[in-house]
CSV table of C-alpha atoms and ligand atoms in Angstrom, one decimal:
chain,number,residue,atom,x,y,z
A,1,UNK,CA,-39.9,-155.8,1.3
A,2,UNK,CA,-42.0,-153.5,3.8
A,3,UNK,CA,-44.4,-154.3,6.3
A,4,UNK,CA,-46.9,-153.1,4.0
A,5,UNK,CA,-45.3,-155.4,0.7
A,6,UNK,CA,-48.2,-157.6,-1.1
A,7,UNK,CA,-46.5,-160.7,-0.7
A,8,UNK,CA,-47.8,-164.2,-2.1
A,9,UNK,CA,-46.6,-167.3,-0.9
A,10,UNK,CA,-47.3,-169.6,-3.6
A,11,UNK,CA,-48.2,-173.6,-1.4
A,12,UNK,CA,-48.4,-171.8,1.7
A,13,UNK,CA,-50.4,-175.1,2.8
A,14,UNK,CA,-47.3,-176.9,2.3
A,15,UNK,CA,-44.5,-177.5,5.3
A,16,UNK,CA,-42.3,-175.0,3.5
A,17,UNK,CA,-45.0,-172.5,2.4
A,18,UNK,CA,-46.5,-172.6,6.1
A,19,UNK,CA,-43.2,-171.7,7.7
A,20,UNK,CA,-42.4,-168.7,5.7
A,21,UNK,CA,-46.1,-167.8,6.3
A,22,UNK,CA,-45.5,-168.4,9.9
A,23,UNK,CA,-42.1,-166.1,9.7
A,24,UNK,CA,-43.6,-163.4,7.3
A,25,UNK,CA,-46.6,-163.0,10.2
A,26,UNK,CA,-43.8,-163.0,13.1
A,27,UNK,CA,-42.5,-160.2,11.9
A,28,UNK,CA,-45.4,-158.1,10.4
A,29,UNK,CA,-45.7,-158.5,7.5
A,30,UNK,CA,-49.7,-158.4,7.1
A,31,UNK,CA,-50.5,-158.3,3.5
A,32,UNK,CA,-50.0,-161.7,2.7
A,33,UNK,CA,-52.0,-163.3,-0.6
A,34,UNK,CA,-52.8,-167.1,-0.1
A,35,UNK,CA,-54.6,-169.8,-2.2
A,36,UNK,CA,-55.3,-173.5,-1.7
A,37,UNK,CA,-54.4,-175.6,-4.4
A,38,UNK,CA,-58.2,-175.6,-4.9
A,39,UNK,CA,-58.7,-172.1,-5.1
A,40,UNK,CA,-55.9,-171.3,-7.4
A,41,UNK,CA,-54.7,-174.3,-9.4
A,42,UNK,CA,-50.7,-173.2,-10.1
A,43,UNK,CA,-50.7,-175.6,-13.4
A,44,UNK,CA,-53.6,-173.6,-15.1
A,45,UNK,CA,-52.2,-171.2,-16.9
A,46,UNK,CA,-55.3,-169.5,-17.2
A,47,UNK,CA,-55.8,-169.4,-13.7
A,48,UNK,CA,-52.1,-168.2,-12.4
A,49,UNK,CA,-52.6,-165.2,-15.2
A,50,UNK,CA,-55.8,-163.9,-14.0
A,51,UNK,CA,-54.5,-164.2,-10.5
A,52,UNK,CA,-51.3,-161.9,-11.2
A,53,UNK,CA,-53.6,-160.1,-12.8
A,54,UNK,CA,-56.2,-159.5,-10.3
A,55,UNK,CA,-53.7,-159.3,-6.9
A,56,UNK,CA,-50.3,-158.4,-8.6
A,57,UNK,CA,-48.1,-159.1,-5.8
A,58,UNK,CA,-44.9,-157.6,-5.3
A,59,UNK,CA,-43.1,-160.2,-3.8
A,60,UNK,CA,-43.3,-163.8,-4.5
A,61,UNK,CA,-41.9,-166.9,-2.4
A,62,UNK,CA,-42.5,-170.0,-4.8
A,63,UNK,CA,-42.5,-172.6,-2.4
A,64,UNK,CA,-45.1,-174.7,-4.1
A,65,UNK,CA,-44.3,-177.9,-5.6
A,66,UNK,CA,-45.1,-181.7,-6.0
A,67,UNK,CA,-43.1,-183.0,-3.7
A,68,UNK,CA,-42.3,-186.9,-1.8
A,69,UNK,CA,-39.6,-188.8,-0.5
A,70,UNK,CA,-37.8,-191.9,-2.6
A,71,UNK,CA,-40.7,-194.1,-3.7
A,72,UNK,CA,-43.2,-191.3,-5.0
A,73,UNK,CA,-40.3,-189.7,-7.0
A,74,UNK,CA,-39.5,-192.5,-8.7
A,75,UNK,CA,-43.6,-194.5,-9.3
A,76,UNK,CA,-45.1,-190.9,-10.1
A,77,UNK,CA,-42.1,-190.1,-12.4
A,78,UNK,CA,-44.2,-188.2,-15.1
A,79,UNK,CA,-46.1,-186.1,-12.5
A,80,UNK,CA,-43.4,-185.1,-10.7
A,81,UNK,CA,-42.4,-183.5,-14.1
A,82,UNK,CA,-45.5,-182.0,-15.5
A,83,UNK,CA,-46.6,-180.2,-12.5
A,84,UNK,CA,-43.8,-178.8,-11.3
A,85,UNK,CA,-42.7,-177.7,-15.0
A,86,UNK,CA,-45.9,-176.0,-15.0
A,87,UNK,CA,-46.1,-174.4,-12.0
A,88,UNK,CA,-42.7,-172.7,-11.9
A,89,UNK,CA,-43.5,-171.5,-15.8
A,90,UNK,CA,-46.7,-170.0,-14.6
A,91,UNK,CA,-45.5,-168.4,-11.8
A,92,UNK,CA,-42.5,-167.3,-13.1
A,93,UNK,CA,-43.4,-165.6,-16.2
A,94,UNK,CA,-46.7,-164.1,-14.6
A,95,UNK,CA,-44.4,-162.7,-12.4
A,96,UNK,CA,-42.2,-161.0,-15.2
A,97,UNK,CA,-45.7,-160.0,-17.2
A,98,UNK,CA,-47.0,-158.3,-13.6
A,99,UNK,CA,-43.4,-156.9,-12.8
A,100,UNK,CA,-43.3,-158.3,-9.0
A,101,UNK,CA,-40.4,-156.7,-7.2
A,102,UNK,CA,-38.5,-159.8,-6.5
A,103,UNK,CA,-39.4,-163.7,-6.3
A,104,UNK,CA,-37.5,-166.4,-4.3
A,105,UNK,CA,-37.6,-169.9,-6.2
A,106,UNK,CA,-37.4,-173.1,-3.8
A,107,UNK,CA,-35.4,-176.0,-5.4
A,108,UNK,CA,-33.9,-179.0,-3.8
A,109,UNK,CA,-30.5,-180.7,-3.0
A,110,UNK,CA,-31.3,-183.5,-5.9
A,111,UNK,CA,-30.7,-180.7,-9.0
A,112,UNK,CA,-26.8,-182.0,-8.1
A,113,UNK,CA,-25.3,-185.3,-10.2
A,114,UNK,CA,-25.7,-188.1,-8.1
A,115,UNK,CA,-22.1,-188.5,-8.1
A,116,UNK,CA,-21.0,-184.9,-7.8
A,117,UNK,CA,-17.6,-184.2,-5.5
A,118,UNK,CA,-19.5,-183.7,-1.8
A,119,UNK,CA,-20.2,-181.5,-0.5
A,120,UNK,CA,-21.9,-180.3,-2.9
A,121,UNK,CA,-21.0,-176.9,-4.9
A,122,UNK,CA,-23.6,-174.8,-6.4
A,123,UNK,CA,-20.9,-175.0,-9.9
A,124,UNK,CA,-21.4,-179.0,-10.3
A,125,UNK,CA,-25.3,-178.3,-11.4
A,126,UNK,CA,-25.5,-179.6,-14.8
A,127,UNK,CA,-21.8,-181.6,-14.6
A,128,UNK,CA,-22.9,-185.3,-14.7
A,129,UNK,CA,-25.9,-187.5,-14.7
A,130,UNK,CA,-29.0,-187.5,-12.3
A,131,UNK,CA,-29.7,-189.6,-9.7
A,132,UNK,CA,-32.4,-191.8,-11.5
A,133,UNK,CA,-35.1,-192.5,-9.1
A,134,UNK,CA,-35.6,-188.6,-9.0
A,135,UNK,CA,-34.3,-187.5,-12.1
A,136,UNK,CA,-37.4,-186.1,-13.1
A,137,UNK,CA,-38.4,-183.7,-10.3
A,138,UNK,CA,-34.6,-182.7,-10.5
A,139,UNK,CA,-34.9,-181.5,-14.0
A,140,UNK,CA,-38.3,-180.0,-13.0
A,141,UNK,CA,-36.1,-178.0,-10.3
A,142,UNK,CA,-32.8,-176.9,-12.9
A,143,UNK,CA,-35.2,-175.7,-15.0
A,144,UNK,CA,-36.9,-173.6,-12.6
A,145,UNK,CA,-33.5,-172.1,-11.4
A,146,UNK,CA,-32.7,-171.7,-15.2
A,147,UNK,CA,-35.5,-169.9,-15.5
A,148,UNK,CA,-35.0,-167.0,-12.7
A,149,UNK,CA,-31.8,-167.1,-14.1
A,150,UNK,CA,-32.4,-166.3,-17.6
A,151,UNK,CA,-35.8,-163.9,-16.7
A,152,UNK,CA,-33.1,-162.0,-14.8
A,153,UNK,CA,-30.2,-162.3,-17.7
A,154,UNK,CA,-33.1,-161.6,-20.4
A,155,UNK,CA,-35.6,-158.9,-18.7
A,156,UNK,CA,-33.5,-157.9,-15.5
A,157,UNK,CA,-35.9,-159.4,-13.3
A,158,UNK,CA,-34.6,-160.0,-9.4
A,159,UNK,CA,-35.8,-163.6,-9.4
A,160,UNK,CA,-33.5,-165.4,-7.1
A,161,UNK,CA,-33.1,-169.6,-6.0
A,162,UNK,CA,-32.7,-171.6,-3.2
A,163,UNK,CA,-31.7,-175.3,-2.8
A,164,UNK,CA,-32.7,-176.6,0.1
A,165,UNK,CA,-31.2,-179.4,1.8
A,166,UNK,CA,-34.0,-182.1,3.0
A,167,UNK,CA,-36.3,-181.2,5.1
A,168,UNK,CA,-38.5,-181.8,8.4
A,169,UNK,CA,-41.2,-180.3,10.2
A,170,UNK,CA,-44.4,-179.2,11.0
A,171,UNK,CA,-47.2,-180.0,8.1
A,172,UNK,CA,-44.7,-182.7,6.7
A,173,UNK,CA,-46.3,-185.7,5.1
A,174,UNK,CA,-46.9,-188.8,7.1
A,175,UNK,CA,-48.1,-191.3,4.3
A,176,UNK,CA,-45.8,-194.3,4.4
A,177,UNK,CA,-45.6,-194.7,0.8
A,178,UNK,CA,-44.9,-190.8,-0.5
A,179,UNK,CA,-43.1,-189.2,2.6
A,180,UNK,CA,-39.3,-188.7,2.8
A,181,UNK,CA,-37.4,-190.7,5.6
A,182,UNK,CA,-38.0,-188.5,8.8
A,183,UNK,CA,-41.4,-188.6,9.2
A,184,UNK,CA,-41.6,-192.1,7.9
A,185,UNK,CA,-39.1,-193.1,10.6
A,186,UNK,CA,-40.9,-190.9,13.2
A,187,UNK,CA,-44.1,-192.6,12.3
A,188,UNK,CA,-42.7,-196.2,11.9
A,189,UNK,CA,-40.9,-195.8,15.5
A,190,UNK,CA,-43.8,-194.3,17.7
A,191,UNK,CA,-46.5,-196.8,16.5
A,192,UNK,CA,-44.1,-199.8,16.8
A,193,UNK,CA,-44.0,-198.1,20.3
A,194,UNK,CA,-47.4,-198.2,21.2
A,195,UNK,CA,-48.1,-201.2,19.5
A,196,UNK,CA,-45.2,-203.1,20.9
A,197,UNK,CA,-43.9,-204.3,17.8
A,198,UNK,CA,-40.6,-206.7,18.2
A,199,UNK,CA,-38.8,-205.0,15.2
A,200,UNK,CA,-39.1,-201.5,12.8
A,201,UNK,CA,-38.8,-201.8,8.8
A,202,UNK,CA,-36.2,-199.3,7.3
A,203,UNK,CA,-35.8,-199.1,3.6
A,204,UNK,CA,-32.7,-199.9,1.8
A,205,UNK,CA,-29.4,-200.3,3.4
A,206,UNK,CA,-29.3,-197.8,6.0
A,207,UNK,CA,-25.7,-196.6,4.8
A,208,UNK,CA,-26.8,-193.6,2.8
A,209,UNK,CA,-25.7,-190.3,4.2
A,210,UNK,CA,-28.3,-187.2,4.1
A,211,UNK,CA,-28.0,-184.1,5.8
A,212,UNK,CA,-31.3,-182.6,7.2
A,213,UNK,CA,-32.7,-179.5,8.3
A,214,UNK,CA,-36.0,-178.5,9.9
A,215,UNK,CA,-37.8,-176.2,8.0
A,216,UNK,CA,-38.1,-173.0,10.2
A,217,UNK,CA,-34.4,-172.8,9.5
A,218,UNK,CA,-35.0,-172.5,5.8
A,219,UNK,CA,-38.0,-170.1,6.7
A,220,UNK,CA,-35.3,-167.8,8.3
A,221,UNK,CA,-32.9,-168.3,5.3
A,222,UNK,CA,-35.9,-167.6,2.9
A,223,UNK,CA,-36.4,-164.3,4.4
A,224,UNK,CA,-32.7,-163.6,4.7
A,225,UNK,CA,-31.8,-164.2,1.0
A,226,UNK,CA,-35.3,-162.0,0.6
A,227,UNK,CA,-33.5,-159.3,1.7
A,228,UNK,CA,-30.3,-159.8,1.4
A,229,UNK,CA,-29.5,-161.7,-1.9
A,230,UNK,CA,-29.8,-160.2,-5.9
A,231,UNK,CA,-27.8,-162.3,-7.7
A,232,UNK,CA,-28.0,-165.0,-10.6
A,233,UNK,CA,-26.3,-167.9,-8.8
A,234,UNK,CA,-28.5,-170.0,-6.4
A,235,UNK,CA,-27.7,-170.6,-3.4
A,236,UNK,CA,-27.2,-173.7,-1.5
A,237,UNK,CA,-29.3,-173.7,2.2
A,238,UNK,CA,-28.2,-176.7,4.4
A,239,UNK,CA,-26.4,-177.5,7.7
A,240,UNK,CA,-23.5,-178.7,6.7
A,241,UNK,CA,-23.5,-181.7,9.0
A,242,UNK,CA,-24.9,-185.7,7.2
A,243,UNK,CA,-25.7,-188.9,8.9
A,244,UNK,CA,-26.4,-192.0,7.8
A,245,UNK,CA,-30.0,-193.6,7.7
A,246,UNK,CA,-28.9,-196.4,10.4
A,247,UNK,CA,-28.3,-193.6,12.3
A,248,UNK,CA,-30.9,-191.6,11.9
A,249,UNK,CA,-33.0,-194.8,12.4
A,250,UNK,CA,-30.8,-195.5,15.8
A,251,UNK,CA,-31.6,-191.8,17.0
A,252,UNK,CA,-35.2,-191.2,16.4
A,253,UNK,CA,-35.4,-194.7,17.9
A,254,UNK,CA,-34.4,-193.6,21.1
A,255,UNK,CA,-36.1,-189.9,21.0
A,256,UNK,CA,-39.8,-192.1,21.0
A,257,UNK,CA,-38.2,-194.2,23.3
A,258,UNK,CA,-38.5,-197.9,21.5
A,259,UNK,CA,-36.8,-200.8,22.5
A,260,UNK,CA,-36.5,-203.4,19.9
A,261,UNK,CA,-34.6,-203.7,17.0
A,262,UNK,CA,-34.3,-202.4,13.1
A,263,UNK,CA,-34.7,-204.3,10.4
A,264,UNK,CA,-33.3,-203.4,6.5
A,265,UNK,CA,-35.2,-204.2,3.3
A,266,UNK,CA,-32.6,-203.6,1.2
A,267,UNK,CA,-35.0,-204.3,-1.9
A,268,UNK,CA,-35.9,-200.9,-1.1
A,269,UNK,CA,-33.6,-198.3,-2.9
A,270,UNK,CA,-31.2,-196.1,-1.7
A,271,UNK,CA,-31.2,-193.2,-4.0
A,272,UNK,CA,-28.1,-190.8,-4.4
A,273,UNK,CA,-25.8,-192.6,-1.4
A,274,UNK,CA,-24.6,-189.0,-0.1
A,275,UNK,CA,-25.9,-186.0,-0.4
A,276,UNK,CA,-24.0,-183.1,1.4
A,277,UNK,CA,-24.3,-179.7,0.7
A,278,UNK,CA,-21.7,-177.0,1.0
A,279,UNK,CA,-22.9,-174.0,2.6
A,280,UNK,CA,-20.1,-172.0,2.1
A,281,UNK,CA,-22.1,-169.3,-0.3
A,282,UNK,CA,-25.0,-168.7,2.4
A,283,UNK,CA,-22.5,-168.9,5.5
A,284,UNK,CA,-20.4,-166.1,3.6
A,285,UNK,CA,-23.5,-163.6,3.0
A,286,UNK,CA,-23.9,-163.8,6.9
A,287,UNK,CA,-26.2,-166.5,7.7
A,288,UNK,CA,-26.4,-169.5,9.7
A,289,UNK,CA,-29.2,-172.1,10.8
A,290,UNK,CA,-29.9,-172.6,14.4
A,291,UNK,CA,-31.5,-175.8,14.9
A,292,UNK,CA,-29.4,-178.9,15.2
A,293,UNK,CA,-31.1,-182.2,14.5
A,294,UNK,CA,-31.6,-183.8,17.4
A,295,UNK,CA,-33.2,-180.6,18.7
A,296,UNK,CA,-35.4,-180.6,15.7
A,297,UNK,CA,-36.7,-183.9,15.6
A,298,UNK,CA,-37.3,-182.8,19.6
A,299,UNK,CA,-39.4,-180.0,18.7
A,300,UNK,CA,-41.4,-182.1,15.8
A,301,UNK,CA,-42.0,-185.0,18.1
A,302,UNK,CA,-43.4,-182.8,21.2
A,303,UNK,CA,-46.0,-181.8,18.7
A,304,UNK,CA,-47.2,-184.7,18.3
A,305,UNK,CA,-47.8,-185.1,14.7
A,306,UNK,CA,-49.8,-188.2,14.6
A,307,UNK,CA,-51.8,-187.0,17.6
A,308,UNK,CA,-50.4,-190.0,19.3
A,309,UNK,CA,-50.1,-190.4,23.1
A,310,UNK,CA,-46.3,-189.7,23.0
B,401,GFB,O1,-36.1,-189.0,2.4
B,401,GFB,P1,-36.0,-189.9,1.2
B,401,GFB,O2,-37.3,-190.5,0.7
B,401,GFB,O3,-35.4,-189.1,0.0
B,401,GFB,O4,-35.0,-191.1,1.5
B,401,GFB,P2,-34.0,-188.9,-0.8
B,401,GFB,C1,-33.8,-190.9,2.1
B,401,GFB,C2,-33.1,-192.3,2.4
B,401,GFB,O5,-33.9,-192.9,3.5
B,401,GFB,C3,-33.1,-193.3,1.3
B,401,GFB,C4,-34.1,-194.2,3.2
B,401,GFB,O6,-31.9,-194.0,1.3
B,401,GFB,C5,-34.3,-194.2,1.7
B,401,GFB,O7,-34.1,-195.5,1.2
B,401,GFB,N1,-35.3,-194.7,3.9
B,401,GFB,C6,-35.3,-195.6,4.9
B,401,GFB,C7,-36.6,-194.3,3.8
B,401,GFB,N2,-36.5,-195.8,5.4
B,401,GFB,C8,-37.3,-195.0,4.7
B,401,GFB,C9,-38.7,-194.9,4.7
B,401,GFB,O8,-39.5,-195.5,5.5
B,401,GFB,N3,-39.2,-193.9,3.9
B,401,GFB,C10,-38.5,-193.2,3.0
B,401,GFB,N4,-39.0,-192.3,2.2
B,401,GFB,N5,-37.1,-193.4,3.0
B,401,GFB,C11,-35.6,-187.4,-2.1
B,401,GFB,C12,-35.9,-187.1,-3.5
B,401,GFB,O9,-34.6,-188.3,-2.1
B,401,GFB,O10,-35.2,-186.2,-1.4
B,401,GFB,C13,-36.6,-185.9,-3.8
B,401,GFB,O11,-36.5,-188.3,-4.1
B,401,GFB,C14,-36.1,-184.7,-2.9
B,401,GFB,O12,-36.5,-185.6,-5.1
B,401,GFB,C15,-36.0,-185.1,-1.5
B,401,GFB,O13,-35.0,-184.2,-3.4
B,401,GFB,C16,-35.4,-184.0,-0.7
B,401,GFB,O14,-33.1,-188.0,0.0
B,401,GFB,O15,-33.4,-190.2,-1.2
C-alpha cells in the first residue's frame, strides 16, 4: 500500500471504520474513498458494482457491518443476517470483478462455538454449535471469512480476515437497547452519577468473562496485517487478558466515580459465558496492542461521549 494507494474504507462512519480512517490519515495516506451508508448503500448490489466500477480502489478495509451488543443480535436476528450477507458478497466479489490489490475482511470473536476450548484458536471455527443469541451475525461473519478464503483459493485474490475481540471506543453506540456492555455500563454509571441514583442495572449475571480492546488497537493491527499478512487463515486480534462483567461493572464504577451499588437482572442473558481469544498467530507475525483497559476506558471517558459534565 503507498501513500498514493486508492484506498476505500468501506463504514468508515462506524467506530471501526473511523479508526482506520483516523490511522490511514496519520500516516499519509491521502487518497482515501468514503461513503455514508446513504450515499453508497453496501446491500445494493447495483450500487456497490457501479461504485467499483466508477472508483476502482486498490485496497479495501471492509469494516462495515450491522453490528450491536447481546439484545439487538438476538431481537433483529434476520437483519443481522441479510445485511451483512449482502454487504460482504457485494464487496467482496466487486472486489474480485475490479481486481483490488488486497482487501482486509473484519469479523468478530462470536464466529467461535460457544463452547469452543478457550482461548480460542483460529482451528475451532466451524467445530461445534453457535452461541444462539448471535448465531446469525456469526454465520453472517464465517461466511465472509469463507469467502476471502475461497476468492483467494479460487481466483488468487489476496483477500485477507480479521477477528476482532470486542470492542470500545470512540463513535461506539450509546443506545441502551442495541450497544454492547462498555458503553452501556459507561452510560449507565455516569448518569446514575449525576443523577444520584441509589443503585445501577447490569444485565445477566455479571459472571461472563469477555476480553476487550479499544479500537485504535485494532486500527494499528488492521494496518499491520495490511502490510504484513497474505495468507488464507484469519487471524485472531485480541488482548489476551478477560474479565468478568461484575468486574468490569466494579471498574468503570469507580473510573466515573459512583458510589452506590449494582444490581443484576439476571432475566437478561448472558450470551457465550467466556470468550477468550488466543493471540498467539498475531503475537508471532510481530505485533502487539498497546492499550490496556483501564487505560482505554480512561481515554473514552475523558472524551466525554455523552457530552456529560464528567
Ligand atoms: O457486549 P455484549 O452485548 O456482547 O454483552 P456479547 C456482553 C455481556 O455483558 C453479556 C452483559 O453477558 C451481557 O449480558 N451486560 C451487562 C450487558 N450489562 C449490559 C448492558 O447494559 N448492555 C449490554 N449490551 N450487555 C456480542 C455479540 O456478544 O458481542 C455480537 O452479540 C458481537 O455478535 C459482539 O460478537 C462483539 O459479547 O455477549
Amino acid at each position: 500500500m503507498e501513500k498514493q494507494s486508492k484506498i476505500f474504507v468501506a463504514g468508515h462512519r462506524g467506530m471501526v471504520g473511523s479508526s482506520i480512517v483516523r490511522k490511514l490519515k496519520a500516516e499519509g495516506y491521502t487518497n482515501l474513498v468514503l461513503r455514508s451508508s446513504s450515499e453508497l448503500d453496501l446491500r445494493d448490489q447495483a450500487q456497490v458494482r457501479n461504485f467499483f466500477s466508477a472508483e476502482k480502489p486498490e485496497y479495501v478495509f471492509l469494516a462495515a457491518a450491522k453490528v450491536g451488543g447481546i439484545l439487538a443480535n438476538n431481537i433483529y436476528r434476520a437483519d443481522f443476517l441479510y445485511e451483512n450477507l449482502m454487504i460482504e458478497s457485494n464487496v467482496i466479489h466487486q472486489s474480485y470483478v475490479h481486481k483490488v490489490k488486497k482487501l482486509l475482511f473484519l469479523g468478530s470473536s462470536c464466529i467461535y462455538p460457544k463452547l469452543a476450548p478457550q482461548p480460542l484458536e483460529e482451528k475451532s471455527l466451524l467445530s461445534g454449535y453457535l452461541e444462539e443469541t448471535n448465531e446469525p451475525y456469526a454465520i453472517a461473519k464465517i461466511a465472509g471469512i469463507k469467502l476471502c478464503e475461497n476468492y483467494r483459493r479460487q481466483y488468487g485474490c489476496d483477500f485477507i480476515s480479521a477477528m476482532p475481540t470486542n470492542l470500545y471506543g470512540p463513535n461506539d453506540n450509546y443506545d441502551l437497547q442495541t450497544s454492547h456492555v462498555i458503553p452501556a455500563l459507561l452510560r449507565k454509571f455516569i448518569e446514575a452519577k449525576e443523577n444520584n441514583s441509589k443503585s445501577v442495572v447490569v444485565w445477566g449475571t455479571g459472571a461472563p468473562l469477555r476480553e476487550f480492546m479499544h479500537v485504535d488497537d485494532l486500527a494499528e493491527a488492521c494496518f499491520f496485517l495490511m502490510h504484513h499478512y497474505s495468507e488464507n487463515e484469519f487471524v485472531n486480534v485480541g488482548t489476551g487478558k478477560e474479565i468478568s462483567i461484575k468486574d468490569l461493572a466494579v471498574l468503570i464504577g469507580k473510573l466515573v466515580g459512583y458510589n452506590g451499588t449494582v444490581e443484576f437482572d439476571t432475566t437478561k442473558p448472558d450470551g457465550t459465558p467466556r470468550k477468550l481469544m488466543n493471540v498467539n498467530r498475531i503475537l508471532g507475525l510481530g505485533w502487539k496492542p498497546v492499550i490496556s483497559l483501564e487505560a482505554g476506558l480512561k481515554r473514552v471517558i475523558e472524551e466525554k461521549p455523552l457530552k456529560t459534565s464528567i
